[in-house]
Tab-separated table of C-alpha atoms in Angstrom:
chain	number	residue	atom	x	y	z
M	735	MET	CA	265.205	100.838	167.326
M	736	ILE	CA	266.544	97.450	166.464
M	737	THR	CA	269.411	97.152	164.032
M	738	VAL	CA	269.641	94.135	161.779
M	739	ASN	CA	271.912	92.585	159.173
M	740	ILE	CA	270.367	90.269	156.614
M	741	ILE	CA	272.212	87.551	154.790
M	742	GLY	CA	270.486	86.265	151.757
M	743	SER	CA	268.194	87.497	148.971
M	744	GLY	CA	265.883	84.564	148.417
M	745	ASN	CA	262.105	84.387	148.874
M	746	VAL	CA	262.058	84.605	152.620
M	747	ALA	CA	264.830	87.194	152.777
M	748	THR	CA	263.147	89.453	150.187
M	749	HIS	CA	259.774	89.376	152.006
M	750	LEU	CA	261.531	89.955	155.408
M	751	ILE	CA	263.367	93.017	153.923
M	752	ALA	CA	260.137	94.367	152.389
M	753	ASN	CA	258.328	94.225	155.693
M	754	MET	CA	261.196	95.537	157.763
M	755	LEU	CA	261.537	98.514	155.418
M	756	CYS	CA	257.901	99.447	156.481
M	757	GLU	CA	258.752	99.417	160.167
M	758	ASN	CA	260.258	102.534	161.841
M	759	ASP	CA	261.518	100.558	164.774
M	760	ILE	CA	263.680	98.332	162.658
M	761	PHE	CA	266.782	99.611	160.914
M	762	ILE	CA	268.386	97.503	158.237
M	763	GLN	CA	272.139	98.080	158.591
M	764	LYS	CA	273.515	95.852	155.816
M	765	ILE	CA	272.453	93.087	153.472
M	766	TYR	CA	274.948	90.514	152.250
M	767	ALA	CA	273.822	88.663	149.159
M	768	ARG	CA	275.791	86.534	146.743
M	769	ARG	CA	273.432	87.757	144.022
M	770	PRO	CA	272.903	91.353	145.157
M	771	TYR	CA	271.045	92.353	141.867
M	772	THR	CA	267.922	90.539	143.071
M	773	LEU	CA	267.465	93.326	145.581
M	774	GLU	CA	267.918	96.246	143.162
M	775	GLY	CA	265.318	98.939	143.574
M	776	MET	CA	264.211	97.653	146.906
M	777	ILE	CA	266.755	99.377	149.073
M	778	GLU	CA	269.629	101.863	148.504
M	779	SER	CA	272.638	100.054	146.900
M	780	SER	CA	274.990	101.310	149.638
M	781	LYS	CA	273.280	98.959	152.052
M	782	ILE	CA	273.886	95.907	149.913
M	783	THR	CA	277.219	94.073	149.700
M	784	GLY	CA	278.563	91.032	147.921
M	785	ARG	CA	281.395	90.658	150.510
M	786	ILE	CA	280.480	89.076	153.966
M	787	GLU	CA	283.529	90.826	155.439
M	788	ASP	CA	281.688	94.125	155.134
M	789	LEU	CA	279.114	93.074	157.833
M	790	LYS	CA	279.447	94.885	161.191
M	791	PRO	CA	277.845	93.774	164.465
M	792	ALA	CA	274.179	94.625	164.725
M	793	ASP	CA	271.544	93.843	167.336
M	794	ILE	CA	270.466	90.829	165.284
M	795	THR	CA	271.994	89.227	162.206
M	796	ILE	CA	269.458	87.222	160.197
M	797	ILE	CA	270.610	84.360	157.938
M	798	SER	CA	267.886	83.619	155.428
M	799	ILE	CA	269.444	81.231	152.902
M	800	SER	CA	269.185	77.509	151.804
M	801	ASP	CA	269.284	75.234	154.884
M	802	ASP	CA	272.467	73.501	153.496
M	803	TYR	CA	274.582	76.700	153.640
M	804	ILE	CA	273.588	78.200	157.034
M	805	SER	CA	276.438	76.495	158.885
M	806	GLU	CA	279.054	77.480	156.411
M	807	ILE	CA	277.943	81.052	156.133
M	808	SER	CA	277.571	81.502	159.865
M	809	SER	CA	281.184	80.470	160.392
M	810	LYS	CA	282.305	83.226	157.942
M	811	ILE	CA	280.556	86.023	159.745
M	812	PRO	CA	283.332	88.459	160.587
M	813	PHE	CA	282.352	89.100	164.303
M	814	THR	CA	281.717	87.034	167.406
M	815	ASN	CA	279.401	86.980	170.439
M	816	GLN	CA	276.497	88.739	168.613
M	817	LEU	CA	272.925	87.380	168.226
M	818	VAL	CA	272.790	85.486	164.935
M	819	VAL	CA	269.497	83.806	163.895
M	820	HIS	CA	268.299	81.674	160.991
M	821	THR	CA	264.918	81.601	159.349
M	822	SER	CA	264.785	77.887	158.642
M	823	GLY	CA	261.882	75.599	159.593
M	824	SER	CA	263.849	72.422	159.383
M	825	SER	CA	267.267	73.384	160.695
M	826	ASP	CA	268.302	73.037	164.334
M	827	ILE	CA	269.357	76.179	166.233
M	828	SER	CA	272.801	74.562	166.696
M	829	VAL	CA	273.706	74.774	162.988
M	830	ILE	CA	274.696	78.384	163.556
M	831	ASP	CA	278.418	78.693	164.430
M	832	SER	CA	278.696	78.892	168.244
M	833	LYS	CA	281.158	81.811	167.962
M	834	ASN	CA	278.003	83.905	167.923
M	835	ARG	CA	274.898	83.668	170.135
M	836	GLN	CA	272.434	81.387	168.301
M	837	GLY	CA	268.801	81.968	167.560
M	838	VAL	CA	265.851	81.196	165.224
M	839	LEU	CA	263.281	83.441	163.685
M	840	TYR	CA	261.047	81.284	161.579
M	841	PRO	CA	258.093	82.811	159.804
M	842	LEU	CA	255.697	79.996	159.075
M	843	GLN	CA	254.353	80.921	155.750
M	844	THR	CA	254.616	79.935	152.039
M	845	PHE	CA	256.431	82.608	150.082
M	846	SER	CA	256.367	83.145	146.416
M	847	LYS	CA	258.480	85.972	145.009
M	848	THR	CA	255.677	87.192	142.887
M	849	LYS	CA	253.065	87.628	145.689
M	850	LYS	CA	253.232	90.292	148.392
M	851	ILE	CA	252.896	89.037	151.919
M	852	ASN	CA	252.095	91.062	155.048
M	853	PHE	CA	253.826	89.691	157.995
M	854	ARG	CA	251.297	91.048	160.437
M	855	ASN	CA	249.245	87.804	160.604
M	856	ILE	CA	252.054	85.374	159.900
M	857	PRO	CA	253.134	83.237	162.911
M	858	ILE	CA	256.733	83.777	163.763
M	859	CYS	CA	258.424	81.059	165.815
M	860	ILE	CA	261.360	82.150	167.893
M	861	GLU	CA	264.042	80.331	169.803
M	862	THR	CA	267.309	81.425	171.368
M	863	ALA	CA	270.196	79.414	172.920
M	864	LYS	CA	270.598	81.987	175.630
M	865	ILE	CA	267.339	82.998	177.574
M	866	SER	CA	268.675	86.570	177.726
M	867	ASP	CA	268.479	86.829	173.976
M	868	LEU	CA	264.792	86.070	173.943
M	869	ILE	CA	263.808	89.591	174.865
M	870	ILE	CA	265.201	91.351	171.832
M	871	LEU	CA	264.268	88.583	169.362
M	872	LYS	CA	260.689	88.605	170.755
M	873	LYS	CA	260.610	92.337	170.335
M	874	LEU	CA	261.734	92.119	166.733
M	875	ALA	CA	259.254	89.419	165.905
M	876	GLY	CA	256.493	91.426	167.693
M	877	ILE	CA	257.204	94.524	165.507
M	878	LEU	CA	256.715	92.372	162.428
M	879	SER	CA	253.791	90.113	163.559
M	880	ASN	CA	250.910	89.828	165.991
M	881	LYS	CA	251.548	86.092	166.390
M	882	VAL	CA	254.824	85.211	168.074
M	883	TYR	CA	255.335	81.652	169.465
M	884	MET	CA	258.166	80.220	171.339
M	885	ILE	CA	258.982	76.956	169.648
M	886	ASN	CA	262.012	74.767	170.336
M	887	SER	CA	263.992	73.043	167.670
M	888	GLU	CA	262.366	69.711	168.128
M	889	GLN	CA	258.890	71.227	167.863
M	890	ARG	CA	259.973	73.301	164.872
M	891	ARG	CA	261.093	70.181	163.043
M	892	SER	CA	257.744	68.512	163.481
M	893	MET	CA	255.920	71.747	162.689
M	894	HIS	CA	257.906	71.942	159.462
M	895	VAL	CA	256.732	68.478	158.550
M	896	ALA	CA	253.161	69.454	159.358
M	897	ALA	CA	253.544	72.495	157.204
M	898	VAL	CA	254.733	70.330	154.274
M	899	PHE	CA	251.495	68.213	154.569
M	900	SER	CA	249.201	71.171	155.065
M	901	SER	CA	250.676	73.381	152.377
M	902	ASN	CA	253.127	71.865	149.886
M	903	PHE	CA	251.185	68.583	149.635
M	904	VAL	CA	247.925	70.407	149.640
M	905	ASN	CA	249.094	72.590	146.702
M	906	HIS	CA	250.114	69.424	144.854
M	907	MET	CA	246.662	68.026	145.280
M	908	TYR	CA	245.379	71.259	143.677
M	909	HIS	CA	247.914	70.751	140.868
M	910	ILE	CA	246.666	67.199	140.205
M	911	ALA	CA	243.032	68.427	140.231
M	912	ASN	CA	243.936	71.214	137.799
M	913	GLU	CA	245.541	68.768	135.345
M	914	ILE	CA	242.557	66.494	135.535
M	915	CYS	CA	240.266	69.464	134.723
M	916	GLN	CA	242.461	70.499	131.780
M	917	GLU	CA	242.403	67.052	130.256
M	918	LYS	CA	238.626	67.190	130.088
M	919	ASN	CA	238.168	70.925	129.248
M	920	ILE	CA	236.597	71.678	132.587
M	921	PRO	CA	237.402	75.201	133.921
M	922	PHE	CA	239.548	74.846	137.027
M	923	GLU	CA	237.669	77.883	138.521
M	924	ILE	CA	234.642	75.516	138.944
M	925	LEU	CA	236.633	73.921	141.858
M	926	MET	CA	237.531	77.202	143.549
M	927	PRO	CA	234.551	77.496	145.905
M	928	LEU	CA	235.027	73.986	147.033
M	929	ILE	CA	238.760	74.545	147.693
M	930	GLN	CA	238.082	77.735	149.617
M	931	GLU	CA	235.351	76.161	151.665
M	932	THR	CA	237.496	73.180	152.395
M	933	SER	CA	240.158	75.503	153.953
M	934	GLN	CA	237.572	77.643	155.696
M	935	LYS	CA	235.720	74.706	157.270
M	936	ILE	CA	238.662	73.767	159.552
M	937	LYS	CA	238.494	77.134	161.230
M	938	THR	CA	235.326	75.806	163.067
M	939	LEU	CA	235.567	71.993	162.690
M	940	SER	CA	238.541	69.711	163.350
M	941	PRO	CA	239.844	68.196	160.125
M	942	LYS	CA	238.693	64.808	161.327
M	943	ASP	CA	235.067	66.093	161.722
M	944	ALA	CA	235.282	68.039	158.468
M	945	GLN	CA	236.274	64.923	156.376
M	946	THR	CA	233.821	64.057	153.594
M	947	GLY	CA	233.866	62.070	150.362
M	948	PRO	CA	233.848	58.484	149.140
M	949	ALA	CA	236.714	57.292	151.360
M	950	LYS	CA	235.023	58.723	154.516
M	951	ARG	CA	231.702	56.972	153.548
M	952	GLN	CA	233.622	53.832	152.517
M	953	ASP	CA	231.765	54.083	149.231
M	954	LYS	CA	233.603	51.348	147.453
M	955	LYS	CA	231.662	51.622	144.217
M	956	THR	CA	232.533	55.250	143.768
M	957	ILE	CA	236.185	54.594	144.746
M	958	LEU	CA	236.412	51.825	142.043
M	959	ARG	CA	234.777	53.990	139.452
M	960	HIS	CA	237.288	56.737	140.218
M	961	LEU	CA	240.247	54.450	140.015
M	962	GLU	CA	239.083	53.087	136.736
M	963	SER	CA	238.979	56.684	135.311
M	964	ILE	CA	242.458	57.499	136.487
M	965	ASN	CA	245.050	56.624	133.867
M	966	ASP	CA	248.233	58.107	135.295
M	967	PRO	CA	249.841	55.407	137.480
M	968	ILE	CA	251.232	57.923	140.110
M	969	ARG	CA	247.803	59.594	140.496
M	970	LYS	CA	246.314	56.139	140.861
M	971	GLU	CA	248.816	55.245	143.589
M	972	ILE	CA	248.092	58.540	145.391
M	973	TYR	CA	244.407	58.044	145.193
M	974	THR	CA	244.719	54.484	146.625
M	975	LEU	CA	247.065	55.412	149.366
M	976	LEU	CA	245.124	58.459	150.611
M	977	THR	CA	241.877	56.629	150.339
M	978	ASN	CA	243.150	53.843	152.426
M	979	SER	CA	244.549	56.244	154.980
M	980	ILE	CA	241.269	57.954	155.374
M	981	ILE	CA	239.486	54.769	155.773
M	982	LYS	CA	242.077	53.422	158.290
M	983	ASN	CA	241.870	56.657	160.212
M	984	ASN	CA	238.085	56.437	160.450
M	985	VAL	CA	238.084	52.859	161.577
M	986	SER	CA	240.809	53.208	164.121
M	987	LYS	CA	239.051	56.148	165.743
M	988	LEU	CA	235.535	54.538	165.999
H	1260	MET	CA	207.473	79.490	140.028
H	1261	ILE	CA	209.148	76.049	139.715
H	1262	THR	CA	207.627	73.193	141.692
H	1263	VAL	CA	210.028	70.465	142.974
H	1264	ASN	CA	209.861	67.221	144.810
H	1265	ILE	CA	212.886	66.185	146.859
H	1266	ILE	CA	213.828	62.621	147.495
H	1267	GLY	CA	216.291	62.260	150.378
H	1268	SER	CA	217.304	63.893	153.649
H	1269	GLY	CA	221.085	63.648	153.714
H	1270	ASN	CA	223.628	66.315	153.674
H	1271	VAL	CA	223.064	67.533	150.153
H	1272	ALA	CA	219.328	67.229	150.343
H	1273	THR	CA	219.114	69.163	153.640
H	1274	HIS	CA	221.273	72.063	152.311
H	1275	LEU	CA	219.273	72.089	149.038
H	1276	ILE	CA	215.969	72.265	150.909
H	1277	ALA	CA	217.314	75.021	153.247
H	1278	ASN	CA	218.320	77.140	150.249
H	1279	MET	CA	215.108	76.459	148.351
H	1280	LEU	CA	212.973	77.488	151.287
H	1281	CYS	CA	214.582	81.006	150.994
H	1282	GLU	CA	213.620	81.320	147.264
H	1283	ASN	CA	210.145	82.650	146.288
H	1284	ASP	CA	210.394	81.242	142.799
H	1285	ILE	CA	210.815	77.724	144.115
H	1286	PHE	CA	207.949	75.791	145.574
H	1287	ILE	CA	208.771	72.547	147.420
H	1288	GLN	CA	205.835	70.311	146.812
H	1289	LYS	CA	206.785	67.201	148.663
H	1290	ILE	CA	209.772	65.602	150.281
H	1291	TYR	CA	210.147	61.826	150.455
H	1292	ALA	CA	212.627	60.517	153.018
H	1293	ARG	CA	213.237	57.104	154.598
H	1294	ARG	CA	214.151	58.908	157.796
H	1295	PRO	CA	211.799	61.941	157.703
H	1296	TYR	CA	212.620	62.903	161.326
H	1297	THR	CA	215.928	64.437	160.122
H	1298	LEU	CA	213.964	67.199	158.446
H	1299	GLU	CA	211.721	68.003	161.502
H	1300	GLY	CA	211.461	71.678	162.218
H	1301	MET	CA	212.743	72.642	158.855
H	1302	ILE	CA	209.500	72.493	156.846
H	1303	GLU	CA	205.854	71.776	157.737
H	1304	SER	CA	205.357	68.129	158.348
H	1305	SER	CA	202.567	67.825	155.843
H	1306	LYS	CA	205.151	68.197	153.068
H	1307	ILE	CA	207.218	65.296	154.306
H	1308	THR	CA	206.290	61.699	153.563
H	1309	GLY	CA	207.874	58.290	154.265
H	1310	ARG	CA	205.971	56.675	151.320
H	1311	ILE	CA	207.257	57.275	147.778
H	1312	GLU	CA	203.782	56.600	146.401
H	1313	ASP	CA	202.680	59.997	147.770
H	1314	LEU	CA	204.830	61.906	145.261
H	1315	LYS	CA	202.904	63.700	142.610
H	1316	PRO	CA	204.364	65.033	139.296
H	1317	ALA	CA	206.258	68.292	139.708
H	1318	ASP	CA	208.335	70.428	137.313
H	1319	ILE	CA	211.517	68.740	138.626
H	1320	THR	CA	211.907	65.782	141.005
H	1321	ILE	CA	215.324	65.799	142.605
H	1322	ILE	CA	216.841	62.585	143.908
H	1323	SER	CA	219.567	63.444	146.519
H	1324	ILE	CA	220.524	60.131	148.121
H	1325	SER	CA	223.560	57.767	148.131
H	1326	ASP	CA	224.811	56.956	144.645
H	1327	ASP	CA	224.056	53.238	145.123
H	1328	TYR	CA	220.303	53.697	145.487
H	1329	ILE	CA	219.579	56.340	142.824
H	1330	SER	CA	218.675	53.709	140.245
H	1331	GLU	CA	216.466	51.714	142.524
H	1332	ILE	CA	214.621	54.681	143.912
H	1333	SER	CA	214.106	56.293	140.493
H	1334	SER	CA	212.387	53.042	139.314
H	1335	LYS	CA	209.827	53.328	142.191
H	1336	ILE	CA	208.761	56.829	141.404
H	1337	PRO	CA	205.071	56.692	140.900
H	1338	PHE	CA	204.795	58.695	137.757
H	1339	THR	CA	206.357	58.778	134.263
H	1340	ASN	CA	207.654	61.233	131.570
H	1341	GLN	CA	208.548	63.894	134.159
H	1342	LEU	CA	211.917	65.563	134.655
H	1343	VAL	CA	213.823	63.579	137.328
H	1344	VAL	CA	217.420	64.668	138.243
H	1345	HIS	CA	219.990	63.393	140.623
H	1346	THR	CA	222.580	65.368	142.519
H	1347	SER	CA	225.536	63.023	142.299
H	1348	GLY	CA	228.972	63.919	141.070
H	1349	SER	CA	229.987	60.446	140.248
H	1350	SER	CA	226.835	58.905	138.745
H	1351	ASP	CA	225.947	58.869	135.118
H	1352	ILE	CA	222.797	60.601	133.987
H	1353	SER	CA	221.566	57.203	132.721
H	1354	VAL	CA	221.264	55.647	136.258
H	1355	ILE	CA	217.824	57.348	136.502
H	1356	ASP	CA	215.095	55.038	135.293
H	1357	SER	CA	214.260	55.984	131.686
H	1358	LYS	CA	210.563	55.942	132.374
H	1359	ASN	CA	211.102	59.596	133.358
H	1360	ARG	CA	213.122	62.310	131.568
H	1361	GLN	CA	216.622	62.256	132.981
H	1362	GLY	CA	218.843	65.047	134.317
H	1363	VAL	CA	221.505	65.945	136.719
H	1364	LEU	CA	221.815	68.979	139.095
H	1365	TYR	CA	225.177	68.636	140.824
H	1366	PRO	CA	226.281	71.319	143.310
H	1367	LEU	CA	230.039	71.095	143.513
H	1368	GLN	CA	230.706	71.686	147.225
H	1369	THR	CA	231.552	69.953	150.449
H	1370	PHE	CA	228.606	69.693	152.687
H	1371	SER	CA	228.694	69.075	156.392
H	1372	LYS	CA	225.368	68.949	158.249
H	1373	THR	CA	226.566	71.271	160.948
H	1374	LYS	CA	227.808	74.134	158.715
H	1375	LYS	CA	225.377	76.380	156.824
H	1376	ILE	CA	226.070	76.818	153.122
H	1377	ASN	CA	224.775	79.544	150.848
H	1378	PHE	CA	224.314	78.218	147.414
H	1379	ARG	CA	224.799	81.597	145.733
H	1380	ASN	CA	228.434	81.133	144.932
H	1381	ILE	CA	228.509	77.250	144.605
H	1382	PRO	CA	228.902	75.992	141.112
H	1383	ILE	CA	225.990	73.961	139.952
H	1384	CYS	CA	226.591	71.578	137.065
H	1385	ILE	CA	223.647	70.614	135.080
H	1386	GLU	CA	222.850	67.992	132.340
H	1387	THR	CA	219.700	66.751	130.768
H	1388	ALA	CA	219.106	63.809	128.431
H	1389	LYS	CA	216.653	65.913	126.358
H	1390	ILE	CA	217.887	69.358	125.264
H	1391	SER	CA	214.371	70.767	125.842
H	1392	ASP	CA	214.719	70.007	129.506
H	1393	LEU	CA	217.709	72.207	129.825
H	1394	ILE	CA	215.690	75.441	129.975
H	1395	ILE	CA	213.816	74.713	133.194
H	1396	LEU	CA	216.765	72.939	134.919
H	1397	LYS	CA	218.946	75.947	134.026
H	1398	LYS	CA	216.306	78.324	135.483
H	1399	LEU	CA	216.153	76.307	138.720
H	1400	ALA	CA	219.954	76.192	139.094
H	1401	GLY	CA	220.103	79.897	138.218
H	1402	ILE	CA	217.684	80.792	141.005
H	1403	LEU	CA	219.918	79.025	143.521
H	1404	SER	CA	223.427	79.919	142.176
H	1405	ASN	CA	225.189	82.565	140.110
H	1406	LYS	CA	227.482	79.855	138.664
H	1407	VAL	CA	225.700	77.353	136.495
H	1408	TYR	CA	227.796	75.132	134.163
H	1409	MET	CA	226.669	72.646	131.565
H	1410	ILE	CA	228.818	69.610	132.248
H	1411	ASN	CA	228.252	66.209	130.632
H	1412	SER	CA	228.498	62.904	132.504
H	1413	GLU	CA	232.037	62.080	131.351
H	1414	GLN	CA	233.326	65.535	132.401
H	1415	ARG	CA	231.427	65.260	135.708
H	1416	ARG	CA	233.062	61.914	136.460
H	1417	SER	CA	236.552	63.538	136.107
H	1418	MET	CA	235.462	66.634	137.912
H	1419	HIS	CA	234.444	64.513	140.827
H	1420	VAL	CA	237.796	62.814	140.889
H	1421	ALA	CA	239.357	66.325	140.790
H	1422	ALA	CA	237.147	67.372	143.671
H	1423	VAL	CA	238.230	64.390	145.786
H	1424	PHE	CA	241.902	65.475	145.253
H	1425	SER	CA	241.236	69.101	145.881
H	1426	SER	CA	238.944	68.777	148.838
H	1427	ASN	CA	238.753	65.225	150.469
H	1428	PHE	CA	242.517	64.515	150.159
H	1429	VAL	CA	243.425	68.135	151.024
H	1430	ASN	CA	241.373	67.829	154.261
H	1431	HIS	CA	243.118	64.568	155.023
H	1432	MET	CA	246.498	66.440	154.746
H	1433	TYR	CA	245.127	68.960	157.317
H	1434	HIS	CA	244.195	66.049	159.497
H	1435	ILE	CA	247.713	64.542	159.430
H	1436	ALA	CA	249.182	67.972	160.081
H	1437	ASN	CA	246.802	68.447	162.986
H	1438	GLU	CA	247.915	65.058	164.505
H	1439	ILE	CA	251.589	65.854	164.034
H	1440	CYS	CA	251.035	69.150	165.952
H	1441	GLN	CA	249.115	67.373	168.748
H	1442	GLU	CA	251.933	64.921	169.256
H	1443	LYS	CA	254.419	67.715	169.986
H	1444	ASN	CA	252.075	70.114	171.774
H	1445	ILE	CA	252.091	72.607	168.985
H	1446	PRO	CA	248.838	74.602	168.635
H	1447	PHE	CA	247.208	73.720	165.201
H	1448	GLU	CA	246.168	77.340	164.860
H	1449	ILE	CA	249.866	78.197	164.121
H	1450	LEU	CA	249.353	76.488	160.764
H	1451	MET	CA	246.100	78.387	159.901
H	1452	PRO	CA	247.569	81.412	158.079
H	1453	LEU	CA	249.757	79.036	155.988
H	1454	ILE	CA	246.727	76.908	155.124
H	1455	GLN	CA	244.711	79.917	154.220
H	1456	GLU	CA	247.373	81.544	152.147
H	1457	THR	CA	248.000	78.126	150.274
H	1458	SER	CA	244.362	78.142	149.210
H	1459	GLN	CA	244.334	81.950	148.374
H	1460	LYS	CA	247.447	81.710	146.275
H	1461	ILE	CA	245.986	79.585	143.557
H	1462	LYS	CA	243.412	82.322	142.753
H	1463	THR	CA	246.164	84.312	141.123
H	1464	LEU	CA	248.913	81.702	140.489
H	1465	SER	CA	248.544	78.297	138.830
H	1466	PRO	CA	249.130	75.494	141.358
H	1467	LYS	CA	252.235	74.570	139.468
H	1468	ASP	CA	253.683	78.044	139.861
H	1469	ALA	CA	252.497	78.226	143.464
H	1470	GLN	CA	254.406	75.072	144.465
H	1471	THR	CA	257.042	75.599	147.186
H	1472	GLY	CA	258.774	73.404	149.687
H	1473	PRO	CA	261.651	70.794	149.971
H	1474	ALA	CA	260.257	68.540	147.171
H	1475	LYS	CA	259.957	71.490	144.731
H	1476	ARG	CA	263.511	72.554	145.603
H	1477	GLN	CA	264.746	68.926	145.466
H	1478	ASP	CA	266.196	69.603	148.903
H	1479	LYS	CA	267.156	66.055	149.651
H	1480	LYS	CA	268.680	66.699	153.106
H	1481	THR	CA	265.449	68.257	154.383
H	1482	ILE	CA	263.433	65.460	152.848
H	1483	LEU	CA	265.602	62.792	154.613
H	1484	ARG	CA	265.423	64.719	157.937
H	1485	HIS	CA	261.582	64.836	157.571
H	1486	LEU	CA	261.377	61.242	156.790
H	1487	GLU	CA	263.496	60.323	159.800
H	1488	SER	CA	261.180	62.265	162.058
H	1489	ILE	CA	258.020	60.493	160.796
H	1490	ASN	CA	257.365	57.298	162.679
H	1491	ASP	CA	253.865	56.330	161.417
H	1492	PRO	CA	254.429	54.010	158.354
H	1493	ILE	CA	251.411	55.313	156.384
H	1494	ARG	CA	252.489	58.952	156.849
H	1495	LYS	CA	255.973	58.015	155.730
H	1496	GLU	CA	254.582	56.322	152.644
H	1497	ILE	CA	252.395	59.409	151.881
H	1498	TYR	CA	255.332	61.756	152.374
H	1499	THR	CA	257.520	59.665	149.981
H	1500	LEU	CA	254.946	59.300	147.371
H	1501	LEU	CA	253.799	62.923	147.161
H	1502	THR	CA	257.432	64.102	147.377
H	1503	ASN	CA	258.320	61.917	144.460
H	1504	SER	CA	255.293	63.046	142.552
H	1505	ILE	CA	256.197	66.792	143.014
H	1506	ILE	CA	259.811	66.138	141.937
H	1507	LYS	CA	258.716	64.104	138.866
H	1508	ASN	CA	256.224	66.746	137.896
H	1509	ASN	CA	258.837	69.469	138.121
H	1510	VAL	CA	261.405	67.508	136.082
H	1511	SER	CA	258.948	66.407	133.279
H	1512	LYS	CA	257.744	69.986	132.767
H	1513	LEU	CA	261.234	71.690	132.532
């Protein structure tokens, strides 16, 4: 049985709590949240506190809040020399106040409050300042997920950038496509099989080999026709930049 | 039974032929291809010709070649007043020589030669210059796919741009993410659940509601940290442009 404290009640914290509540080998000792009402109904109210001073040492204390506040909150934790980890993809392990033993437990996934997420297939990246702390953090991660990776802070920083490209920016592409469809009364669902196939293809092909389209073919006539039909200046700029990047990438790798 | 001629042996043509061969209600009469050897082993060689003059009238003649040559090839077809359709997302119906009855049969999917595609769930967009031709083209499309849409040339042009954003550009984002991972010895597979979840999410949420990440949160510290860690100037430009686009989109819709 691993005992944990949770600090935070945002997207990641909420999903983490929901998944931990399903595991017999994890015991949530206390949750500190500035806005404790967001957790109402999820867990007995006696476990939730609005005062950080109420936290007692646990096997692992998990800070799952905005990156900007991790450092400050970690310095206010009312105990020392315990394992304290954050869940941030872009923060260094060292942002945690060194009065406790530092670690990271970063689930690499996109979390929306409204959509349930099962952690079983979510990669969890772990790191600890002290090697001896790896055992218990690995155990906790292994209870939640089948995919546990040891990733250091430098790798995690790059991985987070890669995640922004492959998820946040990808979703923004979907958004632009959706708006283009709406403007012409085309049902967005018409693009859904294409979108799903595009994400499936890279399971068996490298993204480089999976690339298709006018930029890949250097089909300048189509590219010009497309640019003519795009009125929004930012969309035009995005189309031009990404087209050039695909072309350059093709040429440089010949 | 619908009889068809096929002109072309590229990605789309090959997948179209493979799917038609599985349908009892479609009879492939002749295939004209400049490079007929690409079809070897797929269909009896007597049905393949390298001379366009060999084509005889069929219920539907399908031109599935590069956009730039549709017009020229259609003018060389050795018969008149038959239904001739192209499979291009970005070409107008009128590029087909008007000596025949014009139409479009556009399967909206990304085709790689090496990956088998079942047309059953692929949206097929159809258009005919003469309303009376819609019946047979709709029938052919309906044999191949459960999802047949009537889409005019103007809509198709925009849909094709939307497809470039939601597929070609998305795949390029995957490619950049893959390169970032390789540079830091991070297995690309670690991003796979995130990528799959991102494409699944928009089945139940609008892309706007599904947006997450530092740009959505206007988390300037993280954005700056990311930009510092990106060395490649084009990647930096893409990161900046897409981040600004997400921020602008959020602000303008508040």
